[in-house]
Amino acid sequence: MTTNDTLIKVENLVKSFGKIEVLKGINSEIKRGEVVVIIGASGSGKSTFLRCLNRLEETTDGHIYFKSTDITDPKVNINVHRQKMGMVFQQFNLFPHMTVLKNMISAPMKLLKMSKEDATNKAMALLEKVGLADRADAYPSQLSGGQKQRIAIVRALCMDPEVMLFDEPTSALDPEMVGEVLTVIKDLAASGMTMAIVTHEMGFAREVADRVIFIDEGVIAEEGTPEEIFANPKSARLKDFLSKVL
Amino acid sequence: MNFFTELWQDFHHVMIENDRYKFMIDGLRNTFIITFGALAIGVVIGIIVAAIRTSFDKNKETLRLRGGFGYYVLLFLNGICKFYLTIARGTPVVVQLMISYFIIFAVANDGVPVAIFAFGINSGAYVAEIFRAGIMSVDNGQFEAGRSLGFNYFQTMWYIVIPQMFKAVLPTLCNEFIALLKETSVAGYVGVIDLTKAGNTIAGRTFSYFIPLITVAVIYLVLVMVLTWLVGRLERRLRKSDH
């Protein structure tokens, strides 16, 4: 599915929290249709990297280009670009005061000026796909973790994003619910969606990734195909990390 | 003559003769006008102050990184808000009321608008802190989820954070409203005939304290109980989303 068309380009990205430099100059590219999985130890900066991509974290230095617009430029209206960058969080972050359907149709109606009917049709079709059409009128508190995360994924898809960012989407789930969420993400990958996924599920990373990035101490320590990363790790750090998680 | 007949005769003598109950009705009307007027002012001030204080806390890092005037404007507004909160909460409301009537609006001859102003300014400080605590209590993930969908700062606040904040603060806001209703009983200090002053006036004219003051107390109590019941119903309605 990968094309030669670059969707996101990261140049020398630096991010500091106070005096602590979390990202120390990251260069990378995500091509349209590509699935990039980001792995690394806790505190390595992988989530921070992902959150910089849609500027949920303000960058300290460097540039991020989304469809050749430099979105780190303060003059850029980041809200317009975020509409095209869906994000899924570890803690789901569904809006508890809205039903499932309302969670999904609010943004398309208010931001894309979609009619209620069109937005509802679209949301219902997506719910159908993930097997949750019967929960459209439920409130988030009535759902299981796995259901919540599947809703969070389709809520982001309602905006027709060009890229999906996943920040440890299965880390807060009970083990028996991890599978149902991973299946949805795999289906999405198969449909050609461009994705950046931070995860601890190595089996899943191996299966779904076109390219794996290993972040360690704020830099990309190694990157390559799943084959290269998991079967033939080169750096001592990656070998050490894999020996702990596999 | 039994106790109740005696009580009724007292009541008749004190409240009904010479239409003295009309003082109470006028007083109750003024109490309502001052309470609701002050509540409206308090909520508006509360929203503005809470909005400035929370957006300063949430955005100061970003704005400082980005440079420019925005940071200093917000820093200045935040300073004014803090000053206001310190003064409004640090001095007694009766003193604020008297300063308003005898100094700030010394030319005014009607105490009611001045009382609305003074109680509104005072209540606004408490409401602001209630709203601010409410906004802070909404998980930051909610804010991030809103922003990640493309909502701007104000849309995220309006559609996502504030509805959740409102539900969280409703009981506390109700307490503030009840406190305000009872606080207005000092309006008599600036010559306003509110419910309390009306009771006191009747007592002074009839040399009987029991009936007028107990009546005043019962009216306040009934008002507070009705308010509490109404808010309880509203809370149950808002709670339907969490099971």
Short mmCIF file of C-alpha atoms in Angstrom, two decimals:
data_model
loop_
_atom_site.label_atom_id
_atom_site.label_comp_id
_atom_site.label_asym_id
_atom_site.label_seq_id
_atom_site.Cartn_x
_atom_site.Cartn_y
_atom_site.Cartn_z
CA MET A 1 0.00 0.00 0.00
CA THR A 2 2.95 2.34 0.58
CA THR A 3 3.34 5.06 -2.03
CA ASN A 4 6.16 7.47 -2.72
CA ASP A 5 4.02 10.39 -1.68
CA THR A 6 5.32 11.76 1.65
CA LEU A 7 2.47 12.63 4.04
CA ILE A 8 4.43 13.60 7.15
CA LYS A 9 8.03 14.70 7.26
CA VAL A 10 9.84 15.33 10.53
CA GLU A 11 13.04 17.37 10.52
CA ASN A 12 15.36 17.58 13.49
CA LEU A 13 12.53 17.49 16.02
CA VAL A 14 13.52 18.53 19.53
CA LYS A 15 11.18 18.58 22.53
CA SER A 16 12.12 19.63 26.05
CA PHE A 17 10.04 19.66 29.21
CA GLY A 18 11.74 22.35 31.27
CA LYS A 19 15.41 21.39 31.34
CA ILE A 20 14.83 17.77 30.35
CA GLU A 21 15.32 17.11 26.65
CA VAL A 22 12.97 14.26 25.76
CA LEU A 23 13.43 14.25 21.99
CA LYS A 24 16.93 15.08 20.80
CA GLY A 25 16.62 15.61 17.09
CA ILE A 26 14.39 13.18 15.24
CA ASN A 27 14.27 12.87 11.46
CA SER A 28 11.68 10.71 9.81
CA GLU A 29 9.07 10.42 7.10
CA ILE A 30 5.72 8.73 6.82
CA LYS A 31 4.51 7.96 3.34
CA ARG A 32 0.87 7.85 2.33
CA GLY A 33 -0.53 4.37 3.00
CA GLU A 34 2.38 3.39 5.21
CA VAL A 35 1.96 1.81 8.64
CA VAL A 36 4.75 2.87 10.97
CA VAL A 37 5.03 1.28 14.38
CA ILE A 38 7.05 3.05 17.06
CA ILE A 39 8.54 0.95 19.84
CA GLY A 40 10.79 1.71 22.76
CA ALA A 41 11.06 1.53 26.54
CA SER A 42 8.91 3.63 28.88
CA GLY A 43 10.24 7.16 29.00
CA SER A 44 12.13 6.80 25.73
CA GLY A 45 10.06 9.58 24.15
CA LYS A 46 7.93 7.51 21.76
CA SER A 47 4.58 8.88 22.97
CA THR A 48 5.96 12.41 23.04
CA PHE A 49 7.09 11.96 19.43
CA LEU A 50 3.61 10.85 18.39
CA ARG A 51 1.96 13.72 20.28
CA CYS A 52 4.24 16.24 18.58
CA LEU A 53 2.98 15.08 15.18
CA ASN A 54 -0.39 16.83 15.71
CA ARG A 55 1.12 19.40 18.08
CA LEU A 56 -0.67 18.20 21.19
CA GLU A 57 2.84 18.80 22.48
CA GLU A 58 4.37 22.05 21.28
CA THR A 59 7.74 21.34 19.72
CA THR A 60 10.84 23.05 21.06
CA ASP A 61 12.79 23.01 17.81
CA GLY A 62 12.71 21.49 14.34
CA HIS A 63 9.95 21.19 11.75
CA ILE A 64 7.04 18.89 11.03
CA TYR A 65 5.55 18.98 7.55
CA PHE A 66 2.07 17.60 6.97
CA LYS A 67 1.29 17.48 3.25
CA SER A 68 4.18 19.92 2.77
CA THR A 69 2.77 22.53 5.21
CA ASP A 70 5.08 23.27 8.11
CA ILE A 71 2.65 22.78 11.00
CA THR A 72 5.21 23.91 13.58
CA ASP A 73 4.86 27.42 12.14
CA PRO A 74 2.90 29.42 14.78
CA LYS A 75 0.95 31.16 12.01
CA VAL A 76 -0.51 27.87 10.74
CA ASN A 77 -4.08 27.13 11.86
CA ILE A 78 -3.35 23.79 13.49
CA ASN A 79 -7.06 23.02 14.01
CA VAL A 80 -7.63 22.59 10.28
CA HIS A 81 -4.74 20.14 10.02
CA ARG A 82 -5.78 18.20 13.11
CA GLN A 83 -9.10 17.49 11.42
CA LYS A 84 -7.12 15.36 8.98
CA MET A 85 -5.01 13.66 11.68
CA GLY A 86 -7.13 11.28 13.75
CA MET A 87 -5.84 10.35 17.17
CA VAL A 88 -6.60 7.43 19.46
CA PHE A 89 -5.53 7.60 23.10
CA GLN A 90 -4.53 5.01 25.65
CA GLN A 91 -7.38 6.15 27.95
CA PHE A 92 -9.99 6.25 25.12
CA ASN A 93 -11.15 9.76 26.11
CA LEU A 94 -14.71 9.33 24.92
CA PHE A 95 -16.93 12.23 25.95
CA PRO A 96 -18.91 10.85 28.92
CA HIS A 97 -21.78 13.33 28.62
CA MET A 98 -22.62 12.29 25.06
CA THR A 99 -24.02 9.08 23.61
CA VAL A 100 -21.83 6.99 21.33
CA LEU A 101 -23.52 8.47 18.26
CA LYS A 102 -23.17 12.04 19.54
CA ASN A 103 -19.49 11.40 20.29
CA MET A 104 -19.07 10.50 16.63
CA ILE A 105 -21.18 13.13 14.87
CA SER A 106 -20.30 16.27 16.89
CA ALA A 107 -17.02 17.06 15.19
CA PRO A 108 -18.17 16.34 11.61
CA MET A 109 -21.30 18.44 12.12
CA LYS A 110 -19.63 21.39 13.84
CA LEU A 111 -16.32 21.41 11.96
CA LEU A 112 -17.11 19.96 8.53
CA LYS A 113 -20.67 21.42 8.51
CA MET A 114 -22.04 17.99 7.65
CA SER A 115 -25.82 17.65 8.00
CA LYS A 116 -27.04 15.61 10.96
CA GLU A 117 -28.45 12.99 8.61
CA ASP A 118 -25.23 12.57 6.63
CA ALA A 119 -23.11 12.46 9.78
CA THR A 120 -25.44 9.90 11.36
CA ASN A 121 -25.42 7.70 8.27
CA LYS A 122 -21.67 7.80 8.15
CA ALA A 123 -21.33 7.07 11.87
CA MET A 124 -23.79 4.17 11.70
CA ALA A 125 -21.92 2.63 8.75
CA LEU A 126 -18.67 2.80 10.72
CA LEU A 127 -20.34 1.36 13.84
CA GLU A 128 -21.67 -1.45 11.70
CA LYS A 129 -18.14 -2.22 10.53
CA VAL A 130 -16.82 -2.57 14.09
CA GLY A 131 -19.89 -4.49 15.24
CA LEU A 132 -21.25 -1.86 17.60
CA ALA A 133 -24.26 -0.47 15.72
CA ASP A 134 -26.54 -1.62 18.56
CA ARG A 135 -24.65 0.60 21.05
CA ALA A 136 -25.23 3.88 19.20
CA ASP A 137 -27.50 5.26 21.94
CA ALA A 138 -25.43 3.99 24.87
CA TYR A 139 -23.30 6.27 27.02
CA PRO A 140 -19.56 5.51 27.30
CA SER A 141 -19.93 4.42 30.93
CA GLN A 142 -22.11 1.53 29.75
CA LEU A 143 -19.38 0.11 27.49
CA SER A 144 -16.46 -2.24 28.11
CA GLY A 145 -12.90 -1.01 27.56
CA GLY A 146 -12.61 -2.79 24.23
CA GLN A 147 -15.88 -1.29 23.05
CA LYS A 148 -14.80 2.18 24.16
CA GLN A 149 -11.58 1.95 22.21
CA ARG A 150 -13.34 0.71 19.07
CA ILE A 151 -15.72 3.68 19.38
CA ALA A 152 -12.75 6.03 19.86
CA ILE A 153 -11.26 4.70 16.61
CA VAL A 154 -14.43 5.17 14.57
CA ARG A 155 -15.01 8.59 16.17
CA ALA A 156 -11.68 9.69 14.69
CA LEU A 157 -12.55 8.05 11.35
CA CYS A 158 -15.75 10.12 11.11
CA MET A 159 -13.57 13.11 10.26
CA ASP A 160 -12.11 11.30 7.22
CA PRO A 161 -8.52 11.64 8.43
CA GLU A 162 -5.58 11.13 6.12
CA VAL A 163 -3.47 9.68 8.90
CA MET A 164 -4.31 7.96 12.18
CA LEU A 165 -2.12 8.31 15.25
CA PHE A 166 -2.43 5.59 17.91
CA ASP A 167 -0.94 6.24 21.34
CA GLU A 168 -0.68 2.83 23.06
CA PRO A 169 -4.24 1.92 22.08
CA THR A 170 -4.34 -1.38 23.98
CA SER A 171 -2.31 -0.54 27.10
CA ALA A 172 -5.33 0.27 29.27
CA LEU A 173 -7.34 -2.78 28.20
CA ASP A 174 -7.99 -6.04 29.98
CA PRO A 175 -6.07 -8.80 28.17
CA GLU A 176 -9.18 -10.45 26.74
CA MET A 177 -10.17 -7.20 25.01
CA VAL A 178 -6.87 -6.47 23.29
CA GLY A 179 -7.69 -8.75 20.36
CA GLU A 180 -10.91 -7.01 19.30
CA VAL A 181 -9.17 -3.62 19.17
CA LEU A 182 -6.14 -4.92 17.30
CA THR A 183 -8.44 -6.53 14.73
CA VAL A 184 -10.04 -3.15 14.01
CA ILE A 185 -6.61 -1.53 13.61
CA LYS A 186 -5.43 -4.34 11.32
CA ASP A 187 -8.53 -3.98 9.15
CA LEU A 188 -7.86 -0.28 8.94
CA ALA A 189 -4.27 -0.96 7.89
CA ALA A 190 -5.47 -3.35 5.23
CA SER A 191 -7.82 -0.68 3.88
CA GLY A 192 -4.78 1.51 3.11
CA MET A 193 -4.98 4.03 5.97
CA THR A 194 -1.72 5.78 6.82
CA MET A 195 -0.92 5.10 10.47
CA ALA A 196 1.61 5.80 13.18
CA ILE A 197 1.21 3.43 16.12
CA VAL A 198 2.96 3.49 19.47
CA THR A 199 2.55 0.06 21.04
CA HIS A 200 3.98 -2.54 23.38
CA GLU A 201 2.33 -5.42 21.47
CA MET A 202 5.35 -6.77 19.60
CA GLY A 203 3.47 -9.57 17.84
CA PHE A 204 1.00 -7.04 16.51
CA ALA A 205 3.81 -4.64 15.51
CA ARG A 206 5.46 -7.37 13.51
CA GLU A 207 2.25 -8.28 11.77
CA VAL A 208 0.88 -4.84 10.91
CA ALA A 209 3.96 -2.65 10.36
CA ASP A 210 5.51 -1.68 7.05
CA ARG A 211 8.31 -0.09 9.03
CA VAL A 212 9.32 -0.19 12.68
CA ILE A 213 11.04 2.70 14.47
CA PHE A 214 12.92 2.02 17.69
CA ILE A 215 13.25 5.14 19.81
CA ASP A 216 15.76 5.17 22.63
CA GLU A 217 16.76 8.11 24.82
CA GLY A 218 15.10 10.61 22.51
CA VAL A 219 16.62 9.53 19.21
CA ILE A 220 15.76 6.95 16.55
CA ALA A 221 18.21 4.26 17.51
CA GLU A 222 17.23 1.89 14.72
CA GLU A 223 14.58 1.54 12.06
CA GLY A 224 13.65 -0.93 9.37
CA THR A 225 11.17 -3.53 8.24
CA PRO A 226 9.66 -5.76 10.94
CA GLU A 227 11.92 -8.51 9.65
CA GLU A 228 15.06 -6.42 10.11
CA ILE A 229 14.06 -5.11 13.52
CA PHE A 230 12.75 -8.28 15.12
CA ALA A 231 14.83 -10.96 13.40
CA ASN A 232 18.12 -9.12 12.87
CA PRO A 233 18.44 -6.31 15.39
CA LYS A 234 21.80 -4.57 14.96
CA SER A 235 22.27 -2.24 17.92
CA ALA A 236 22.97 -3.56 21.38
CA ARG A 237 20.18 -1.39 22.80
CA LEU A 238 17.52 -2.84 20.53
CA LYS A 239 18.74 -6.38 21.26
CA ASP A 240 18.54 -5.62 24.96
CA PHE A 241 15.04 -4.10 24.62
CA LEU A 242 13.75 -7.02 22.57
CA SER A 243 15.16 -9.56 25.00
CA LYS A 244 13.04 -7.92 27.71
CA VAL A 245 9.76 -7.65 25.84
CA LEU A 246 9.67 -10.70 23.58
CA MET B 1 -57.80 29.31 75.64
CA ASN B 2 -55.42 26.73 74.24
CA PHE B 3 -51.94 27.35 72.84
CA PHE B 4 -52.89 27.36 69.17
CA THR B 5 -55.77 29.78 69.52
CA GLU B 6 -53.47 32.09 71.41
CA LEU B 7 -50.80 31.78 68.75
CA TRP B 8 -53.30 32.54 66.00
CA GLN B 9 -54.54 35.63 67.86
CA ASP B 10 -50.96 36.84 68.27
CA PHE B 11 -50.30 36.18 64.61
CA HIS B 12 -53.45 38.03 63.61
CA HIS B 13 -52.58 40.97 65.80
CA VAL B 14 -48.97 41.23 64.64
CA MET B 15 -49.21 40.34 60.95
CA ILE B 16 -52.74 40.89 59.70
CA GLU B 17 -53.90 44.02 61.49
CA ASN B 18 -53.02 47.21 59.63
CA ASP B 19 -51.94 44.97 56.71
CA ARG B 20 -48.53 44.55 58.28
CA TYR B 21 -47.94 41.34 56.29
CA LYS B 22 -47.48 43.61 53.27
CA PHE B 23 -44.08 44.59 54.66
CA MET B 24 -43.15 40.93 54.44
CA ILE B 25 -44.33 40.65 50.85
CA ASP B 26 -42.38 43.75 49.83
CA GLY B 27 -39.38 42.50 51.75
CA LEU B 28 -39.57 39.07 50.13
CA ARG B 29 -39.76 40.71 46.71
CA ASN B 30 -36.60 42.71 47.43
CA THR B 31 -34.84 39.63 48.75
CA PHE B 32 -35.66 37.83 45.48
CA ILE B 33 -34.62 40.76 43.29
CA ILE B 34 -31.29 41.15 45.10
CA THR B 35 -30.57 37.41 45.18
CA PHE B 36 -31.33 36.71 41.51
CA GLY B 37 -29.74 39.95 40.32
CA ALA B 38 -26.59 39.22 42.30
CA LEU B 39 -26.59 35.61 41.08
CA ALA B 40 -26.74 36.76 37.44
CA ILE B 41 -23.87 39.19 37.96
CA GLY B 42 -21.94 36.60 39.98
CA VAL B 43 -22.25 33.91 37.31
CA VAL B 44 -21.15 36.26 34.53
CA ILE B 45 -18.16 37.47 36.55
CA GLY B 46 -17.47 33.88 37.63
CA ILE B 47 -17.35 32.62 34.03
CA ILE B 48 -15.08 35.44 32.88
CA VAL B 49 -12.66 35.15 35.80
CA ALA B 50 -12.57 31.35 35.67
CA ALA B 51 -12.00 31.46 31.89
CA ILE B 52 -9.07 33.86 32.26
CA ARG B 53 -7.52 31.97 35.17
CA THR B 54 -7.79 28.51 33.57
CA SER B 55 -6.66 29.60 30.13
CA PHE B 56 -3.67 31.27 31.73
CA ASP B 57 -2.80 28.08 33.60
CA LYS B 58 -3.37 25.88 30.56
CA ASN B 59 -1.63 28.03 27.95
CA LYS B 60 1.14 29.95 29.69
CA GLU B 61 3.85 27.46 28.69
CA THR B 62 2.76 27.37 25.07
CA LEU B 63 2.38 31.13 24.84
CA ARG B 64 5.75 31.74 26.46
CA LEU B 65 7.40 29.36 23.99
CA ARG B 66 5.72 31.08 21.07
CA GLY B 67 6.61 34.60 22.26
CA GLY B 68 4.67 37.75 21.41
CA PHE B 69 2.13 39.83 23.32
CA GLY B 70 -0.40 37.09 24.13
CA TYR B 71 1.48 35.89 27.16
CA TYR B 72 1.74 39.33 28.75
CA VAL B 73 -1.91 40.18 28.10
CA LEU B 74 -2.99 36.98 29.83
CA LEU B 75 -0.47 37.49 32.64
CA PHE B 76 -1.90 40.97 33.26
CA LEU B 77 -5.55 39.81 33.18
CA ASN B 78 -4.70 36.92 35.48
CA GLY B 79 -3.12 39.37 37.92
CA ILE B 80 -6.26 41.53 37.96
CA CYS B 81 -8.41 38.45 38.60
CA LYS B 82 -6.24 37.34 41.50
CA PHE B 83 -6.38 40.84 43.01
CA TYR B 84 -10.17 40.86 42.71
CA LEU B 85 -10.48 37.40 44.31
CA THR B 86 -8.29 38.46 47.23
CA ILE B 87 -10.28 41.62 47.95
CA ALA B 88 -13.75 40.13 47.41
CA ARG B 89 -13.09 37.10 49.56
CA GLY B 90 -10.89 38.79 52.11
CA THR B 91 -13.34 41.38 53.42
CA PRO B 92 -16.81 40.90 54.97
CA VAL B 93 -19.73 41.27 52.60
CA VAL B 94 -21.47 43.74 54.95
CA VAL B 95 -18.43 46.00 54.78
CA GLN B 96 -18.36 45.72 50.98
CA LEU B 97 -22.07 46.54 50.91
CA MET B 98 -21.63 49.64 53.06
CA ILE B 99 -18.59 50.82 51.09
CA SER B 100 -20.65 50.43 47.90
CA TYR B 101 -23.61 52.36 49.28
CA PHE B 102 -21.96 55.10 51.33
CA ILE B 103 -18.75 55.65 49.31
CA ILE B 104 -18.82 54.29 45.74
CA PHE B 105 -22.47 55.07 45.02
CA ALA B 106 -22.88 57.80 47.63
CA VAL B 107 -25.29 59.65 45.32
CA ALA B 108 -27.65 56.67 45.07
CA ASN B 109 -30.85 56.91 47.10
CA ASP B 110 -32.21 53.44 46.28
CA GLY B 111 -30.28 50.69 48.05
CA VAL B 112 -31.60 47.80 45.96
CA PRO B 113 -29.43 48.26 42.84
CA VAL B 114 -26.43 48.94 45.05
CA ALA B 115 -27.12 45.74 46.99
CA ILE B 116 -27.40 43.78 43.72
CA PHE B 117 -24.05 45.22 42.66
CA ALA B 118 -22.30 44.54 45.98
CA PHE B 119 -23.62 41.00 46.44
CA GLY B 120 -22.96 40.24 42.76
CA ILE B 121 -19.33 41.35 42.99
CA ASN B 122 -18.89 39.35 46.19
CA SER B 123 -20.59 36.21 44.92
CA GLY B 124 -18.69 36.37 41.60
CA ALA B 125 -15.45 35.65 43.42
CA TYR B 126 -16.83 32.47 44.97
CA VAL B 127 -18.53 31.37 41.74
CA ALA B 128 -15.27 31.95 39.83
CA GLU B 129 -13.38 29.62 42.12
CA ILE B 130 -16.16 27.02 41.91
CA PHE B 131 -16.04 27.09 38.10
CA ARG B 132 -12.26 27.01 38.05
CA ALA B 133 -12.16 23.97 40.32
CA GLY B 134 -14.80 22.37 38.09
CA ILE B 135 -12.80 22.95 34.90
CA MET B 136 -9.67 21.60 36.59
CA SER B 137 -11.58 18.49 37.68
CA VAL B 138 -12.35 17.50 34.07
CA ASP B 139 -9.67 15.08 32.91
CA ASN B 140 -7.15 16.68 30.57
CA GLY B 141 -7.65 13.75 28.18
CA GLN B 142 -11.10 15.18 27.40
CA PHE B 143 -9.49 18.45 26.37
CA GLU B 144 -6.88 16.66 24.26
CA ALA B 145 -9.48 14.47 22.57
CA GLY B 146 -11.44 17.59 21.61
CA ARG B 147 -8.37 19.35 20.26
CA SER B 148 -7.24 16.23 18.37
CA LEU B 149 -10.55 16.18 16.47
CA GLY B 150 -9.87 19.74 15.30
CA PHE B 151 -11.97 21.77 17.74
CA ASN B 152 -10.25 25.01 18.71
CA TYR B 153 -9.65 26.02 22.33
CA PHE B 154 -13.03 27.72 22.81
CA GLN B 155 -15.06 25.05 20.99
CA THR B 156 -13.38 22.37 23.10
CA MET B 157 -14.20 24.29 26.26
CA TRP B 158 -17.78 24.96 25.19
CA TYR B 159 -18.81 21.57 23.78
CA ILE B 160 -16.72 19.22 25.86
CA VAL B 161 -15.23 20.65 29.06
CA ILE B 162 -17.94 23.05 30.28
CA PRO B 163 -20.88 20.60 30.12
CA GLN B 164 -18.86 18.17 32.26
CA MET B 165 -17.71 20.98 34.53
CA PHE B 166 -21.28 22.14 35.06
CA LYS B 167 -22.39 18.73 36.21
CA ALA B 168 -19.46 18.48 38.61
CA VAL B 169 -20.04 21.90 40.20
CA LEU B 170 -23.83 21.94 40.36
CA PRO B 171 -24.13 20.95 44.05
CA THR B 172 -21.44 23.46 45.07
CA LEU B 173 -23.00 26.18 42.92
CA CYS B 174 -26.34 25.48 44.59
CA ASN B 175 -24.71 25.90 47.99
CA GLU B 176 -23.33 29.24 46.89
CA PHE B 177 -26.79 30.29 45.74
CA ILE B 178 -28.32 29.30 49.07
CA ALA B 179 -25.56 31.11 50.96
CA LEU B 180 -26.20 34.19 48.81
CA LEU B 181 -29.93 34.11 49.53
CA LYS B 182 -29.26 34.10 53.25
CA GLU B 183 -26.45 36.67 53.02
CA THR B 184 -28.81 39.22 51.49
CA SER B 185 -30.40 39.45 54.95
CA VAL B 186 -27.83 42.13 55.80
CA ALA B 187 -29.21 44.44 53.07
CA GLY B 188 -31.01 46.34 55.83
CA TYR B 189 -27.66 47.96 56.66
CA VAL B 190 -28.08 50.22 53.62
CA GLY B 191 -31.76 50.97 54.15
CA VAL B 192 -33.18 48.25 51.94
CA ILE B 193 -36.39 46.64 53.21
CA ASP B 194 -35.61 43.00 52.54
CA LEU B 195 -37.33 40.06 54.22
CA THR B 196 -35.24 40.30 57.40
CA LYS B 197 -35.63 44.06 57.68
CA ALA B 198 -39.38 43.69 57.14
CA GLY B 199 -39.61 41.24 60.05
CA ASN B 200 -37.57 43.57 62.19
CA THR B 201 -39.76 46.54 61.26
CA ILE B 202 -42.94 44.70 62.21
CA ALA B 203 -41.31 43.62 65.48
CA GLY B 204 -40.43 47.22 66.24
CA ARG B 205 -43.95 48.46 65.62
CA THR B 206 -45.75 45.76 67.59
CA PHE B 207 -43.18 45.18 70.33
CA SER B 208 -43.57 41.49 69.57
CA TYR B 209 -40.50 39.60 68.35
CA PHE B 210 -41.60 35.99 68.35
CA ILE B 211 -44.10 35.97 65.49
CA PRO B 212 -42.27 38.21 62.96
CA LEU B 213 -38.82 36.67 63.41
CA ILE B 214 -40.05 33.07 63.39
CA THR B 215 -42.09 33.86 60.26
CA VAL B 216 -38.99 35.28 58.58
CA ALA B 217 -36.97 32.21 59.55
CA VAL B 218 -39.66 29.84 58.23
CA ILE B 219 -39.83 31.69 54.90
CA TYR B 220 -36.03 31.45 54.43
CA LEU B 221 -36.14 27.77 55.37
CA VAL B 222 -38.92 26.97 52.91
CA LEU B 223 -37.10 28.82 50.11
CA VAL B 224 -33.89 26.92 50.78
CA MET B 225 -35.71 23.57 50.94
CA VAL B 226 -37.47 24.21 47.63
CA LEU B 227 -34.17 25.21 46.00
CA THR B 228 -32.42 22.12 47.33
CA TRP B 229 -35.22 19.93 46.00
CA LEU B 230 -35.09 21.56 42.54
CA VAL B 231 -31.33 21.13 42.27
CA GLY B 232 -31.63 17.52 43.37
CA ARG B 233 -34.00 16.89 40.46
CA LEU B 234 -31.68 18.63 38.01
CA GLU B 235 -28.73 16.60 39.27
CA ARG B 236 -30.62 13.36 38.74
CA ARG B 237 -31.41 14.39 35.18
CA LEU B 238 -27.80 15.26 34.44
CA ARG B 239 -26.63 12.01 35.97
CA LYS B 240 -28.40 9.83 33.45
CA SER B 241 -25.16 9.47 31.47
CA ASP B 242 -23.31 7.63 34.22
CA HIS B 243 -24.58 4.32 35.46
#
